[in-house]
Coordinates of N, CA and C in Angstrom, one line a residue:
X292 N 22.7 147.5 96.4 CA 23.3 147.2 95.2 C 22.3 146.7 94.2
X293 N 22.5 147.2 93.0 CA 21.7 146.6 91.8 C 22.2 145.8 90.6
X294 N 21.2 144.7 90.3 CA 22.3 143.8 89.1 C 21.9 144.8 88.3
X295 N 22.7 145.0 87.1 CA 22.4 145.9 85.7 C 22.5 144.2 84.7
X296 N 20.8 144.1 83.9 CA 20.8 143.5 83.7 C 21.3 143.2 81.9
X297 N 21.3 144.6 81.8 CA 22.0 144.2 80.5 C 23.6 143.9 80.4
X298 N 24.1 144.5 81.0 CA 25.2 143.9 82.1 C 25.8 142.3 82.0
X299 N 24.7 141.9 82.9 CA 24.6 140.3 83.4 C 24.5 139.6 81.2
X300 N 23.3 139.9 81.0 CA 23.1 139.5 79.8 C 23.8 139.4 78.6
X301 N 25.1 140.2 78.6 CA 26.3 140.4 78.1 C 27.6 139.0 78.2
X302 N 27.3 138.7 79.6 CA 28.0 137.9 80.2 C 27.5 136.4 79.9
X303 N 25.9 136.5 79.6 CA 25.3 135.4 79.4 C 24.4 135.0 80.8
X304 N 24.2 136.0 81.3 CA 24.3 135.2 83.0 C 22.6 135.9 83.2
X305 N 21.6 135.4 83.5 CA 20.3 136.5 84.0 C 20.3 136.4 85.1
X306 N 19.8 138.1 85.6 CA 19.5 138.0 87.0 C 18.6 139.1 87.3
X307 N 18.3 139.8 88.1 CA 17.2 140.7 88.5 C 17.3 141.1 90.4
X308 N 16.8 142.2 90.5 CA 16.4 142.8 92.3 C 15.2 142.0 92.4
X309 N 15.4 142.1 93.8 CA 13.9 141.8 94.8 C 14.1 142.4 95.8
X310 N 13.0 142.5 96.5 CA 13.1 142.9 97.7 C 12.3 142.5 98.4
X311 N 12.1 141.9 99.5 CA 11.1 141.3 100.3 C 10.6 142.1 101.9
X312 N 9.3 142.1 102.3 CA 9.5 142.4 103.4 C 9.1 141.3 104.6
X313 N 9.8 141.7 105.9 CA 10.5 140.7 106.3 C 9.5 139.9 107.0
X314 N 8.3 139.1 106.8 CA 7.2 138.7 107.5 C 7.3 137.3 107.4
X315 N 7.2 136.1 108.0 CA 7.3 134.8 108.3 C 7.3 134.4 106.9
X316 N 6.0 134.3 106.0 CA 5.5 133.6 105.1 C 6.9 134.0 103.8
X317 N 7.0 135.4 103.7 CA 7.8 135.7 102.5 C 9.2 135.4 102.9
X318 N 10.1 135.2 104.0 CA 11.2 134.5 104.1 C 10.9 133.0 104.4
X319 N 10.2 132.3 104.3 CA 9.9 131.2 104.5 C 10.0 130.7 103.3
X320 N 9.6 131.4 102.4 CA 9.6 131.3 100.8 C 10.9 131.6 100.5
X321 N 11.6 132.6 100.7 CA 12.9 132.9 100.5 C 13.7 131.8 100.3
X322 N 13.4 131.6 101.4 CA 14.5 130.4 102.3 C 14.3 128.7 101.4
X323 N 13.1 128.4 101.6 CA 12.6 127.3 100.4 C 13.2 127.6 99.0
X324 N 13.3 128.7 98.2 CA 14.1 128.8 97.4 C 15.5 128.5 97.0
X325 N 16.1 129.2 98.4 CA 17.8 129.0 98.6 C 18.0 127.5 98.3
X326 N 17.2 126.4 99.4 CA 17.1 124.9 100.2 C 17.1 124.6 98.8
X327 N 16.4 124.6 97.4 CA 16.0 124.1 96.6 C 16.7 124.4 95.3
X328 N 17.7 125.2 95.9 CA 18.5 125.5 94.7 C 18.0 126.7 93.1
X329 N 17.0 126.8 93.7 CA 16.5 127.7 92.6 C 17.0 129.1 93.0
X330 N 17.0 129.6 94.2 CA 18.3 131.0 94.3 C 19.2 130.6 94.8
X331 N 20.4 130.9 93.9 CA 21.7 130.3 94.4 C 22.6 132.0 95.1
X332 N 23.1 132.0 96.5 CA 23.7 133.0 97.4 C 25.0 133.1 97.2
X333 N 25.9 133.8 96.6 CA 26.7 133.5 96.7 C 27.9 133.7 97.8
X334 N 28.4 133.0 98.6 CA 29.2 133.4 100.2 C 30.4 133.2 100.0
X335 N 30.7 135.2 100.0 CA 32.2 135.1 99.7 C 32.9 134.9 101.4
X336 N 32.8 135.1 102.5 CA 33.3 134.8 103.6 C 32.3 134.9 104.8
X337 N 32.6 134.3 105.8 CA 31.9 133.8 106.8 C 33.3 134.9 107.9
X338 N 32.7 135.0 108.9 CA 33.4 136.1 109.7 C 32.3 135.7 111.0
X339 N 33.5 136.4 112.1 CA 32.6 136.1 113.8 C 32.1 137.8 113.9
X340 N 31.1 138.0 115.0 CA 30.5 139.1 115.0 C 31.2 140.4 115.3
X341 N 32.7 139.6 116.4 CA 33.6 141.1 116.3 C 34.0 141.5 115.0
X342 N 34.3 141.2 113.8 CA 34.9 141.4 112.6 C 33.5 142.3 112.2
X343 N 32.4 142.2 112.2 CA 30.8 142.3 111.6 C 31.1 144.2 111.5
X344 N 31.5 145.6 112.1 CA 31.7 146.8 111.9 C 33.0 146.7 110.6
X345 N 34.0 146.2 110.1 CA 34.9 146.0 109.7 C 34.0 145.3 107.9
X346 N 33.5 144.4 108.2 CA 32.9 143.2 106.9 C 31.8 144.8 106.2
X347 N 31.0 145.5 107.4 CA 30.1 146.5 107.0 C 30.4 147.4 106.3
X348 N 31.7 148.0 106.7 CA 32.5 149.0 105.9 C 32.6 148.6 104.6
X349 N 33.2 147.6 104.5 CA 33.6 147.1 103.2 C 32.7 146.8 102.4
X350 N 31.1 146.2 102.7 CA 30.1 146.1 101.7 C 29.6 148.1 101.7
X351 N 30.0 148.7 102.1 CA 29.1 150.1 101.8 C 30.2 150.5 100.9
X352 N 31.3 150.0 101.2 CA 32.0 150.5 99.7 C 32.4 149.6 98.5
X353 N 31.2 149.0 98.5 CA 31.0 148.0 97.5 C 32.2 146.9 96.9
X354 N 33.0 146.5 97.9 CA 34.1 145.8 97.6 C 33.8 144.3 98.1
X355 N 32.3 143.8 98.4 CA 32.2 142.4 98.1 C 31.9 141.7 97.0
X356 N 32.4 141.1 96.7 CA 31.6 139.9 95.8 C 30.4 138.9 96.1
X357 N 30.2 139.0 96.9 CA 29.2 137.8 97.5 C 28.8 138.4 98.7
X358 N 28.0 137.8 99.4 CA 27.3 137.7 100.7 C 28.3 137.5 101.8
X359 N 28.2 137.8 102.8 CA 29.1 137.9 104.1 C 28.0 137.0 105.1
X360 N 28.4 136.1 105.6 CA 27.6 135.3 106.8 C 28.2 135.7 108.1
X361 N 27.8 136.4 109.0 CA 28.1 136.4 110.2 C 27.8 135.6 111.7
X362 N 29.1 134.6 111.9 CA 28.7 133.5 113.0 C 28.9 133.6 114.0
X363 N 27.3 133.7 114.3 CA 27.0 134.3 115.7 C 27.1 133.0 116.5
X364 N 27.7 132.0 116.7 CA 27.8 130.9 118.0 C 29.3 130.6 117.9

């Protein structure tokens, strides 16, 4: 998914892609970001890992709003 930033900017809201690849230091940074409030995630539902084929579908047909956490314990 891509934010369209003129889009967002219409709204008043800025935002932009990234993409990271997945190596200790650059989610370590990620993650220090989240912790720190400077990227804020937004979590539309939390779900167990049977549900996880079901939550999938639904983000490939683009009907989340937010991030989906899947709780694996």
């Amino acid at each position: 998914f891509v934010a369209e930033k003129e889009a967002l900017a219409q709204l008043g809201i800025s935002g932009g892609n990234f993409e990271t690849h997945g190596n200790p230091a650059s989610l370590d940074a990620l993650t220090d970001a989240v912790n720190s409030g400077q990227l804020r995630v937004p979590v539309e539902t939390v779900i167990s890992m049977e549900d996880a084929p079901a939550a999938i579908e639904l983000s490939r047909k683009a009907k989340g709003k937010g991030k989906t956490v899947i709780r694996i314990r």
